[in-house]
Coordinates of C-alpha atoms and ligand atoms in Angstrom, one line a residue:
X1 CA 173.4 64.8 323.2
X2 CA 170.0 62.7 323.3
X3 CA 167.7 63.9 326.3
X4 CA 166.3 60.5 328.0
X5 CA 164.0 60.8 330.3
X6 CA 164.8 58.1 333.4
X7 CA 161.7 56.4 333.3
X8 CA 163.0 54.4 329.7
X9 CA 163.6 50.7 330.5
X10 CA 167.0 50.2 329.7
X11 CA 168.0 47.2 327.7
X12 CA 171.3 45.6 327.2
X13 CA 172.4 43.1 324.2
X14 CA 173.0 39.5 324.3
X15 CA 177.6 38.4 322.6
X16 CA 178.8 35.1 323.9
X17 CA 176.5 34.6 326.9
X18 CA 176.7 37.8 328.3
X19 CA 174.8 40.8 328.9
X20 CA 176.8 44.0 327.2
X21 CA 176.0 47.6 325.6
X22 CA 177.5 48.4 322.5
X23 CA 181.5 49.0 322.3
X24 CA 180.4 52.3 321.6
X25 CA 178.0 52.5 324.6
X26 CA 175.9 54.3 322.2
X27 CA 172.0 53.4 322.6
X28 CA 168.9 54.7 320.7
X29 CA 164.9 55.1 322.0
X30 CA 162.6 52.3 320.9
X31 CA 159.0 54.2 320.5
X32 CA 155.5 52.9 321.1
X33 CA 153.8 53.7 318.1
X34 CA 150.3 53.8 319.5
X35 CA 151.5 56.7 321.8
X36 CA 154.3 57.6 320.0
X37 CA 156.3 57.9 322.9
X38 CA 159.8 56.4 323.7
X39 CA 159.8 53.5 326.5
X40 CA 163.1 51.7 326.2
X41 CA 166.7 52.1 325.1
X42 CA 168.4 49.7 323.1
X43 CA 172.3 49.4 322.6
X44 CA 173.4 50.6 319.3
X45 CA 175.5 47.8 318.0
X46 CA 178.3 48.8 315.2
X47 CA 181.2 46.8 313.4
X48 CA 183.0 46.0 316.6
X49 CA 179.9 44.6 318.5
X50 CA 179.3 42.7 315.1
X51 CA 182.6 41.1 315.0
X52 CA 182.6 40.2 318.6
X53 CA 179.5 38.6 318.3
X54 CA 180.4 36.8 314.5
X55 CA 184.1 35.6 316.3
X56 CA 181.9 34.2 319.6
X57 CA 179.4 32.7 317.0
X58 CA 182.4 30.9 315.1
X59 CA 184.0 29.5 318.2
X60 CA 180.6 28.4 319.4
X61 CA 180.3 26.5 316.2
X62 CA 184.2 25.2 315.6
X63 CA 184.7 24.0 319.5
X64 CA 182.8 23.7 323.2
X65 CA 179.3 22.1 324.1
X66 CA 177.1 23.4 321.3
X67 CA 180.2 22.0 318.5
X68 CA 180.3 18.4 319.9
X69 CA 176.3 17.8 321.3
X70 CA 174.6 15.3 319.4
X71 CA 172.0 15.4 317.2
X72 CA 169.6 14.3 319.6
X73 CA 170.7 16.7 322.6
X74 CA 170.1 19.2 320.1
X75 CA 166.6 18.3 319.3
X76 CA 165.7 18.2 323.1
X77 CA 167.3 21.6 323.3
X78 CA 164.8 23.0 320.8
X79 CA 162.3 21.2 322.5
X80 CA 162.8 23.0 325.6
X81 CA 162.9 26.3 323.8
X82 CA 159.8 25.8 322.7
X83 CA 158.0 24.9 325.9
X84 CA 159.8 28.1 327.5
X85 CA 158.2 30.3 324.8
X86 CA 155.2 28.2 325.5
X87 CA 155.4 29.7 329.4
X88 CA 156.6 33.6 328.5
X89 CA 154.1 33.9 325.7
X90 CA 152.0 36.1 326.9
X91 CA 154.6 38.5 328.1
X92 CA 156.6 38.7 324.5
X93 CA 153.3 38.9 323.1
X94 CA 152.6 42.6 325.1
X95 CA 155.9 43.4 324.3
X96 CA 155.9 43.0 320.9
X97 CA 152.4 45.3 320.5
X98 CA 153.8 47.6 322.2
X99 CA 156.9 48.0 320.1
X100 CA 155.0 47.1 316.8
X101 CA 151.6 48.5 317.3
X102 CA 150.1 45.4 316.0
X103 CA 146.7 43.9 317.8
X104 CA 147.4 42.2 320.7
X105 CA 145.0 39.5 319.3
X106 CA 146.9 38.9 316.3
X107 CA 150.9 38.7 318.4
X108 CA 148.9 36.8 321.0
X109 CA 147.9 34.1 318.6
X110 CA 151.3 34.4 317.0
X111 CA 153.3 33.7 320.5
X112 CA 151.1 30.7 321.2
X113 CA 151.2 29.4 317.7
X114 CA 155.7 29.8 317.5
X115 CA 156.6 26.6 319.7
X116 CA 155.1 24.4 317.4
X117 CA 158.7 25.9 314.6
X118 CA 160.6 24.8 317.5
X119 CA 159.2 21.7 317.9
X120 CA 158.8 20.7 315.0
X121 CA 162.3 21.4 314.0
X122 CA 163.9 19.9 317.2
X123 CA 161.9 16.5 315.8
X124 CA 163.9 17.0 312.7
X125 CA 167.2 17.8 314.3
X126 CA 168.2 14.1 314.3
X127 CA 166.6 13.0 311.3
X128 CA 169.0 14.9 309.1
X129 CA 171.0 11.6 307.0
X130 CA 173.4 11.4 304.8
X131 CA 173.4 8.7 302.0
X132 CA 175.8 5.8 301.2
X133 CA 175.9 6.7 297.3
X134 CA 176.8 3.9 295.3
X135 CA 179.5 5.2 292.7
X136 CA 180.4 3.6 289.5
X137 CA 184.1 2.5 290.3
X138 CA 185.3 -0.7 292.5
X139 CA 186.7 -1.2 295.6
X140 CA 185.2 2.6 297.2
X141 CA 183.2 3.6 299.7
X142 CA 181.7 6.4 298.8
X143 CA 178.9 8.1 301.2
X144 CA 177.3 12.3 301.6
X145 CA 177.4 13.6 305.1
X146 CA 174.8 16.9 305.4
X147 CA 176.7 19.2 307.7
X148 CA 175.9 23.0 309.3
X149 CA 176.9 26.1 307.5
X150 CA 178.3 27.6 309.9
X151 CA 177.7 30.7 311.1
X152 CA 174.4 32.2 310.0
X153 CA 173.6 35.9 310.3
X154 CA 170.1 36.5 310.6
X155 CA 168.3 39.6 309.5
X156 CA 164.6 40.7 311.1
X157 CA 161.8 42.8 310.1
X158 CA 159.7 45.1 312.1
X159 CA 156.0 43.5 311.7
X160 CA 156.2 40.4 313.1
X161 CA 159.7 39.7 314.7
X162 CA 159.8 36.7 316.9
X163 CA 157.4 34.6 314.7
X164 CA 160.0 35.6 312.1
X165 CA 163.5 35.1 314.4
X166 CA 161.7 31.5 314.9
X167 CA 161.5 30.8 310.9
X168 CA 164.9 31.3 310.7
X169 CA 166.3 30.3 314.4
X170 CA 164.6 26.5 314.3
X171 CA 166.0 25.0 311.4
X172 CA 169.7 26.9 311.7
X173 CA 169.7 25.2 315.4
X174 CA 168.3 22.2 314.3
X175 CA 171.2 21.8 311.5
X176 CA 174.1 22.9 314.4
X177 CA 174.8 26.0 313.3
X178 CA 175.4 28.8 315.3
X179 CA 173.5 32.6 315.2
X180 CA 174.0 36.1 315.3
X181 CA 170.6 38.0 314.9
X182 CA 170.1 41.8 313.7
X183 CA 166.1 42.5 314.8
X184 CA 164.9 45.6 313.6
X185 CA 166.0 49.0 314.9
X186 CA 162.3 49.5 315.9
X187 CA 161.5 46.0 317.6
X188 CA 164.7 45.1 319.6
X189 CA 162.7 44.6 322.9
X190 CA 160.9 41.5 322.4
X191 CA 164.1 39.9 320.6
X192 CA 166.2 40.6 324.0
X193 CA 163.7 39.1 326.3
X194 CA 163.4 36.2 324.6
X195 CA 167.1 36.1 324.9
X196 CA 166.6 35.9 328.8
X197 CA 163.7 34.3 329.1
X198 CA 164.0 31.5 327.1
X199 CA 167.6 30.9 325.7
X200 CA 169.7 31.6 328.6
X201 CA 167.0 30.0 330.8
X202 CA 167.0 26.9 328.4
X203 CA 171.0 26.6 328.6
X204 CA 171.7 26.9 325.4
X205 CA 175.6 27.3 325.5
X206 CA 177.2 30.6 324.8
X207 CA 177.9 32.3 321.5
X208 CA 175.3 29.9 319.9
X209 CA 172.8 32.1 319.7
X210 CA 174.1 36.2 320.0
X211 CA 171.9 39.3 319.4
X212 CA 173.4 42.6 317.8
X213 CA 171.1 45.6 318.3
X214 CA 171.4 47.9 315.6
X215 CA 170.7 49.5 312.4
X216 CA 170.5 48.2 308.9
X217 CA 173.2 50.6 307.7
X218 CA 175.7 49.9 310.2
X219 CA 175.3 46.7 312.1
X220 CA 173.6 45.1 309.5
X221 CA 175.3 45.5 307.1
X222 CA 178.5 44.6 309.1
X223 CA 176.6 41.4 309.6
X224 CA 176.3 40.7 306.1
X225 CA 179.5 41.1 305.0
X226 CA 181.5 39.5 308.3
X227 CA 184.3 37.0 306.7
X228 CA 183.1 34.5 309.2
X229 CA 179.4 34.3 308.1
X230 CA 178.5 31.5 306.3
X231 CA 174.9 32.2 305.2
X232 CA 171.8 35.4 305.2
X233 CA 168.8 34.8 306.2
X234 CA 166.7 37.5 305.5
X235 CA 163.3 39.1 306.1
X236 CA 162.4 43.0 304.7
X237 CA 161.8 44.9 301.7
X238 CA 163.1 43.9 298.1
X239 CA 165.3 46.6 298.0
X240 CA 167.0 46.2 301.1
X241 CA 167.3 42.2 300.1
X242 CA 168.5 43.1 296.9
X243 CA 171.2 45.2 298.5
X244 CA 172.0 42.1 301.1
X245 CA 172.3 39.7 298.2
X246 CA 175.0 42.0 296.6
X247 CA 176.9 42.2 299.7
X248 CA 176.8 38.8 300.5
X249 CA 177.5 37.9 297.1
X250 CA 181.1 39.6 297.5
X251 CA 182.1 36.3 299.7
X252 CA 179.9 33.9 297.9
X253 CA 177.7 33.5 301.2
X254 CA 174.2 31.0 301.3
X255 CA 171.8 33.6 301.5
X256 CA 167.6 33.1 301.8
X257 CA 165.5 36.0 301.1
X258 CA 161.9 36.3 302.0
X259 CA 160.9 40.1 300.6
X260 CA 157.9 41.9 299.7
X261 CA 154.8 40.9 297.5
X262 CA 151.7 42.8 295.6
X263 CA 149.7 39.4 296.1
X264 CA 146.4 39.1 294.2
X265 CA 143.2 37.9 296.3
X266 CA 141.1 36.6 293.3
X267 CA 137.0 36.4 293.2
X268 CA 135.2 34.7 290.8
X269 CA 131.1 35.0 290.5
X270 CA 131.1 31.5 292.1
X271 CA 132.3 31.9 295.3
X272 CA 130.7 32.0 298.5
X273 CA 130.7 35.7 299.0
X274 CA 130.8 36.5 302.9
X275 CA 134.0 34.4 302.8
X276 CA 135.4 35.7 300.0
X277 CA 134.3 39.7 301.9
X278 CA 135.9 37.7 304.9
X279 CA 139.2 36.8 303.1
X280 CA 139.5 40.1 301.1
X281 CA 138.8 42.3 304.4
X282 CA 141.5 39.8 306.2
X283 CA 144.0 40.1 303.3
X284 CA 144.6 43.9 303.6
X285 CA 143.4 45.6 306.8
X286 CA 144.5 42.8 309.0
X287 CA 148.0 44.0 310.4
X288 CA 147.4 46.9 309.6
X289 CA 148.1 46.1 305.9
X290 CA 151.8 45.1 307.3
X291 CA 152.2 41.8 306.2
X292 CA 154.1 40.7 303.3
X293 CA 151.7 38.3 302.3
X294 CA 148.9 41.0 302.1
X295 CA 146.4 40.7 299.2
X296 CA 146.2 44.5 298.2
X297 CA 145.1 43.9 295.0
X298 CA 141.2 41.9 295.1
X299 CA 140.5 41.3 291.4
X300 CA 136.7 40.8 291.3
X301 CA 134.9 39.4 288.4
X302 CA 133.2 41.7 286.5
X303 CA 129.8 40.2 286.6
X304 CA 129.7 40.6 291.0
X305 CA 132.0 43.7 291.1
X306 CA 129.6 46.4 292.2
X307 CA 127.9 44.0 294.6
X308 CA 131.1 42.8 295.6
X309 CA 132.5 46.0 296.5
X310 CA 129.6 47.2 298.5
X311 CA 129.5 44.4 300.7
X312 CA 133.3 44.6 301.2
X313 CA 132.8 48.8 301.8
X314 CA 129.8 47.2 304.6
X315 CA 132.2 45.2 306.7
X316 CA 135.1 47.8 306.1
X317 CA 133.6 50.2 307.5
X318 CA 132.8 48.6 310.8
X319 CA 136.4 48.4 311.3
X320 CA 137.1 49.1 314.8
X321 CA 140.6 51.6 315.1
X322 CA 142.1 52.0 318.5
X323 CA 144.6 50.6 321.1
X324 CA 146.4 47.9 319.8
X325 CA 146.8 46.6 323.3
X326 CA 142.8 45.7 323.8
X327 CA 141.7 42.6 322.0
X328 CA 138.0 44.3 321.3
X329 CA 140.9 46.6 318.4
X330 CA 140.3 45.4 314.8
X331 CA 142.9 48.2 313.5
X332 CA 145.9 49.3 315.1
X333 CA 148.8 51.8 314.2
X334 CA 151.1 51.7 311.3
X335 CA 154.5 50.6 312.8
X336 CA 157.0 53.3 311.8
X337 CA 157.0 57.1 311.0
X338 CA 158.6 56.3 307.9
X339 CA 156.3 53.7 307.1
X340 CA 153.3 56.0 308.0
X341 CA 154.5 58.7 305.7
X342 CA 155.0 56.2 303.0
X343 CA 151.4 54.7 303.0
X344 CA 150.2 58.2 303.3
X345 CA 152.4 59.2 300.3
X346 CA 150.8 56.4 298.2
X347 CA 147.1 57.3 298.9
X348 CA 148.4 60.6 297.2
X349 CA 149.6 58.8 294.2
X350 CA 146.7 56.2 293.8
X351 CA 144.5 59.2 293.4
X352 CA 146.9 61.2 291.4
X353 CA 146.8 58.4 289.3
X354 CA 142.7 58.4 289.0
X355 CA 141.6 55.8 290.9
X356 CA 138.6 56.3 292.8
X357 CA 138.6 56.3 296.5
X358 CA 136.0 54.9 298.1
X359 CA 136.7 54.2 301.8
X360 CA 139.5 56.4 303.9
X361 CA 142.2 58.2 302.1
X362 CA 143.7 59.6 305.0
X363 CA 145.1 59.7 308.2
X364 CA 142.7 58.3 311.1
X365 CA 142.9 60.8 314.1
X366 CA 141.7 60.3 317.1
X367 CA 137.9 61.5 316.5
X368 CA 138.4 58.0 314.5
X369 CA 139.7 56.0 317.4
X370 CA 143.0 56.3 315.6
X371 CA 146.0 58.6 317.0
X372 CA 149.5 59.1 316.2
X373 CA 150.8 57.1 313.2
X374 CA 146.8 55.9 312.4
X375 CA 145.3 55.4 308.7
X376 CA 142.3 54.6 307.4
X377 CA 141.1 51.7 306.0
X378 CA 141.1 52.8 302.7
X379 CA 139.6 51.0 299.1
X380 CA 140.1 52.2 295.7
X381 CA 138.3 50.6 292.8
X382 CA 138.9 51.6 289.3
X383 CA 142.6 50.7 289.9
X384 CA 144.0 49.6 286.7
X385 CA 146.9 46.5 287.4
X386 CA 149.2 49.2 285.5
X387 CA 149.0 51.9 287.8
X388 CA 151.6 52.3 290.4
X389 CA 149.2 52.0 293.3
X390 CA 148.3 47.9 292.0
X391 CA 152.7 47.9 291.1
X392 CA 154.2 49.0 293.9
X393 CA 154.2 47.3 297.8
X394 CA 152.6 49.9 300.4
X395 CA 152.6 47.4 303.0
X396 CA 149.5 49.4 304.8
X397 CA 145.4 49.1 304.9
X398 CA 145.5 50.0 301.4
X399 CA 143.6 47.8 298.7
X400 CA 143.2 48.6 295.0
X401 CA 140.1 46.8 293.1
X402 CA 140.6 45.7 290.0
X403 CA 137.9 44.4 287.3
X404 CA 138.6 40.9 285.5
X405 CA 136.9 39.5 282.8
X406 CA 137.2 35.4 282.7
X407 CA 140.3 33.2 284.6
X408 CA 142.7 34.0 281.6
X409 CA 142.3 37.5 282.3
X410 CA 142.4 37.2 285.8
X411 CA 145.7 35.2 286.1
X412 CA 147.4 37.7 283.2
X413 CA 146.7 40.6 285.5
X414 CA 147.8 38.7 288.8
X415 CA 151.4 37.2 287.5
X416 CA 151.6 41.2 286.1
X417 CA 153.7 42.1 288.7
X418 CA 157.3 42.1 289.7
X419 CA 156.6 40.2 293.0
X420 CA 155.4 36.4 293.2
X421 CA 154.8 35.7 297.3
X422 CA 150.9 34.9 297.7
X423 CA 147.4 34.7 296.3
X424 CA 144.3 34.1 296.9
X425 CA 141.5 32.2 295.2
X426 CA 138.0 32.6 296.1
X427 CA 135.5 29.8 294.1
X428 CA 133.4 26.9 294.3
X429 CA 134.7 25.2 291.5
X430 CA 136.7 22.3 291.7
X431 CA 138.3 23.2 288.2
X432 CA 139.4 26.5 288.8
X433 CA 140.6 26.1 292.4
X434 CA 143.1 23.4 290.5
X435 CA 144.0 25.2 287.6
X436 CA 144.7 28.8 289.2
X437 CA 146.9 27.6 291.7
X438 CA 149.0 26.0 289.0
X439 CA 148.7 29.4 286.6
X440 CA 149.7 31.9 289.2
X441 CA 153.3 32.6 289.3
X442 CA 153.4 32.5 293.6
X443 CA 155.3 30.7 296.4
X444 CA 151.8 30.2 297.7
X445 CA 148.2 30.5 296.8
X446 CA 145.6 29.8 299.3
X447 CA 141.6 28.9 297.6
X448 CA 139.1 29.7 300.0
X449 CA 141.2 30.9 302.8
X450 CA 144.1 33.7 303.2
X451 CA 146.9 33.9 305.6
X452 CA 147.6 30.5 306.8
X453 CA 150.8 29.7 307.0
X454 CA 152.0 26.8 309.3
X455 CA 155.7 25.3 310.2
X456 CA 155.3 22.3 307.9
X457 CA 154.0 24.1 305.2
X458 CA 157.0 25.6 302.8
X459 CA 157.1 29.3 302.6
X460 CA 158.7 31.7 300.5
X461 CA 158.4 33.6 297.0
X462 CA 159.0 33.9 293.0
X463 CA 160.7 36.5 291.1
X464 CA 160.8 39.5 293.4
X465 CA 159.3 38.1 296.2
X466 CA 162.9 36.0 297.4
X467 CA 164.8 33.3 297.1
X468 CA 164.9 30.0 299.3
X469 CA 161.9 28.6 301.4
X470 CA 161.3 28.4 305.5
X471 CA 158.8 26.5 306.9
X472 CA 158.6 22.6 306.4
X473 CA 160.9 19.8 306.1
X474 CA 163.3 21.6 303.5
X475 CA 164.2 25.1 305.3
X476 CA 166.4 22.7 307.4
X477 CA 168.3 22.5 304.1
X478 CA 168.6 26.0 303.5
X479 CA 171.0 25.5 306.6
X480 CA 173.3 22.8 305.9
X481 CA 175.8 22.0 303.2
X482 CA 176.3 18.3 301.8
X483 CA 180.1 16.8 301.9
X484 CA 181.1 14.4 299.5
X485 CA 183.1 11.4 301.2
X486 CA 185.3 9.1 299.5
X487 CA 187.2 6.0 300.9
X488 CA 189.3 3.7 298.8
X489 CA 189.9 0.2 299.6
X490 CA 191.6 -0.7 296.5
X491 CA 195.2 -2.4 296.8
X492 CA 197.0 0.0 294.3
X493 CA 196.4 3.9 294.0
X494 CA 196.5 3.9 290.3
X495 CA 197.6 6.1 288.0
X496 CA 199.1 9.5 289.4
X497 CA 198.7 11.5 286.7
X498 CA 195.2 10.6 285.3
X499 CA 191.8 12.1 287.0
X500 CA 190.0 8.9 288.7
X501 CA 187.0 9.3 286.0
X502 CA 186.2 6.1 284.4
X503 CA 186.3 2.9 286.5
X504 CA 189.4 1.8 285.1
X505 CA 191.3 4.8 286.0
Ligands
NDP601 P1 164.0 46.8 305.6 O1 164.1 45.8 304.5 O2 164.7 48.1 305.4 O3 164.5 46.1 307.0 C1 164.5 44.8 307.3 C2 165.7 44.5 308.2 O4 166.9 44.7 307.4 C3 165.8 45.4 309.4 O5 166.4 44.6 310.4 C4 166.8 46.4 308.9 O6 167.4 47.1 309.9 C5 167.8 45.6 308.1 N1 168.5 46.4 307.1 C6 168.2 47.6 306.5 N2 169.2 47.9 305.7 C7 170.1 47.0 305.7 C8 171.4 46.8 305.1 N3 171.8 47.7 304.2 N4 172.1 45.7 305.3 C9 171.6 44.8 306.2 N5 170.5 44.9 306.9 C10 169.7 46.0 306.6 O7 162.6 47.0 305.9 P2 161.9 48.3 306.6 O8 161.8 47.9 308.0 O9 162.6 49.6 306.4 O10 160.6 48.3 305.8 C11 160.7 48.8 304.4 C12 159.8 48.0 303.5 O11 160.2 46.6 303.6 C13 158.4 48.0 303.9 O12 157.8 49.1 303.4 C14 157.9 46.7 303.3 O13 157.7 46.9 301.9 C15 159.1 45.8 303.4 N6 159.0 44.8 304.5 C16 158.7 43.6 304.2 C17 158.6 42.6 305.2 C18 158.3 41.2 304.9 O14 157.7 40.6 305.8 N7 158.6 40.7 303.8 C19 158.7 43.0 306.6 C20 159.1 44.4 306.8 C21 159.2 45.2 305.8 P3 166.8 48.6 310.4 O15 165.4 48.3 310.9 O16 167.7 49.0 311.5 O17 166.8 49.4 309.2

């Protein structure tokens, strides 16, 4: 039996409008992970909350308010969902450091920045259109409707949860469907009071929008293989997407991955060097290193490498470690005490492997400013692209240095890897900032700048990295499937027992 201490806020899950703990009434401790201590207690969700939720969902979506609003009541829906997050921004902001340990500064910006998905999608809500088709036989009418999915099962990651609910939340709204998310066992809390704060307060009819608190194994997976899901939308690593694919597979489901990355952050001698320090030191030890799009592998041209590096190893090691929750923080926790272990576990193999550490390589205690689940800001040069450390995702403040010779070089070694989210170009010259972007095999390379992303900007990665794009005009379609309509005005029916192919049959 779990001892709780009384002071844990206790939350309860959002099925069809209502407040509820799991069928089981099973719950589990969500942890700060700059303390390390437990403050809340989430319901622990299973099959039968999961198919509660999935059956409301379906409903939600076949019948009632939500089924028969128009396009344009939708889009003023989402509109005030967005100004409501606009108001409780702040508050989900603390709440989300305090479940993910990332800097306050950083989920701060975040909250601010996430009406604009909602907006900007609620604008596109009823500009979805059909097409009158003009088809090559006489007397039909032929025309495409675009219509919702359905029922869309959305799966969120730990490091940056509502920013991420809100990728995938917009445009399925925007397109009519209707939601069941599964947040991360570790970052439920923000999820749920975003729930009350802005989707019950903004009306939004029950069982559009339903939350299942949970973990992967259980109530996600449930999730992905419920026979009334339509479509996946997924966030997480490549081997959990790869798993959800499967699954999903099994009932020929939409599904849209967005998974993991070992993005390249490329210098060449002509760049302007503090921003190219600026953009390398932001690619990896912002977050913590917990960002999919992190660039932890900086290949520096030969010819500035040593100076290069000793500027970077400068401004590294002013990083400031500490309490997430104080905006002064440049470093926070690492999120989990899986995830903790991991990272750690790869600084091992990096120097198993010979590469040369030359910042960190450790844990960051709390004679660093650091504390419970704390590492260092750690570089290794002499990292060779075929060593695991430069393969493999670590997704912590981990960078591994790599020498390149000329651009050639440079984009062999950066498409060298299974994954193909990001990368980053640093240069002056108009040539290469055209050329690389076109060689490097990457859902998106930034030149001169590293993690922007923006809602009207597509998102999303090659090989590895995922399938499908959010963000901008076209995640809308990742929601909707297009219906083929056919009316014949013709006086006679024709021929029974011939396909209507040609225009004479
Ligand atoms: P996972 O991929 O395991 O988790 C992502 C989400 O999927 C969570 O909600 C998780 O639930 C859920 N999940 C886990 N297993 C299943 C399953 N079998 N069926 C359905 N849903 C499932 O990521 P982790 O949080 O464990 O992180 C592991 C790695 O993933 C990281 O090291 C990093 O490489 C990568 N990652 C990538 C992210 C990105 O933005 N692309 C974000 C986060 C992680 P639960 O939390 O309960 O397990």
């Amino acid at each position: 039996m779990q001892d709780v201490p009384n002071t844990l806020k206790a939350y309860k899950t959002y099925i069809d409008g209502q407040w509820c703990d799991a069928a089981s009434g099973k719950t589990f401790q969500t942890f700060d992970p700059y303390t390390g201590e437990p403050w809340a207690l989430i319901p622990e969700c299973d099959a039968a909350d999961v198919d509660r939720a999935c059956n409301a969902a379906y409903r939600a979506f076949e019948s009632g308010p939500w089924a028969s609003m128009t396009q344009t009541a939708r889009g003023r829906m989402l509109r005030r969902i967005a100004s409501l997050v606009e108001k409780h921004a702040e508050h989900l902001a603390r709440i989300e450091v305090q479940d993910n340990g990332k800097l306050i500064s950083e989920m701060s910006a975040q909250l601010k920045y996430l009406p604009e998905w909602y907006y900007y999608f609620g604008g596109l809500a009823d500009k979805i259109t059909g097409a009158v088709v003009p088809v090559d036989k006489p007397d039909t009418f032929t025309y495409t409707l675009r219509e919702p999915a359905g029922v869309c099962g959305l799966i969120i990651p730990w490091n940056s949860p509502l920013l991420l609910v809100g990728w995938k939340l917009a445009p399925a709204l925007a397109a009519g469907c209707t939601v069941v998310i599964k947040p991360s066992e570790y970052t439920s809390a923000s999820l749920l009071e975003f729930m009350k704060l802005v989707i019950e307060e903004a009306g939004v009819p029950p069982g559009v929008v339903n939350v299942v608190t949970g973990y992967g194994a259980t109530a996600g997976e449930a999730l992905v293989t419920h026979p009334k899901v339509a479509k996946i939308a997924f966030t997480g690593g490549s081997a959990t997407g790869s798993r959800v694919a499967s699954l999903a597979a099994a009932s020929f489901k939409k599904v849209s991955l967005e998974l993991g990355g070992k993005s390249p952050n490329i210098v060449f001698d002509d760049c302007v060097l503090d921003d190219a320090v600026n953009g390398a030191i932001s690619g990896i030890f912002a977050a913590t290193g917990q960002t999919c799009v992190a660039g932890s592998r900086l290949l520096v041209q030969e010819s500035i490498h040593d100076a290069f590096v000793e500027k970077l190893l400068a401004t590294a090691r002013t990083a400031k470690l500490g309490n997430p929750m104080s905006f002064e923080t440049q470093v926070g926790p690492v999120t989990t005490p899986p995830q903790y272990q991991k990272v750690l576990s790869y600084i091992d193999v990096a120097k198993g492997e010979g590469a040369r550490c030359v910042l960190g390589g450790g844990a960051a205690g709390p004679e660093m400013g650091g504390g419970k689940y704390f590492v260092q800001p750690t570089v290794f040069t002499g990292v060779d692209n075929r060593m695991r450390i430069a393969q493999e995702e670590v997704f912590g403040p981990v960078l591994s240095v790599i020498r390149f010779k000329d651009e050639e070089d440079a984009i062999r070694i950066a498409n060298d890897v299974i994954y193909g989210l990001a990368a980053g170009v640093w240069t002056q010259s108009v040539k290469r900032a055209t050329i690389m972007p076109r060689r490097i095999r990457a859902g998106t390379v930034w030149v001169n700048t590293y993690r922007a992303v923006s809602f009207t900007m597509p998102f999303g990665g090659f090989k590895s990295s995922g399938v499908g794009r959010e963000n901008g005009q076209d995640a809308i379609g990742e929601y909707l499937e297009t219906k083929s309509v056919w009316i014949s005005t013709a006086a006679s029916a024709g021929n029974p027992f011939v396909m209507k192919t040609s225009p004479q049959s």
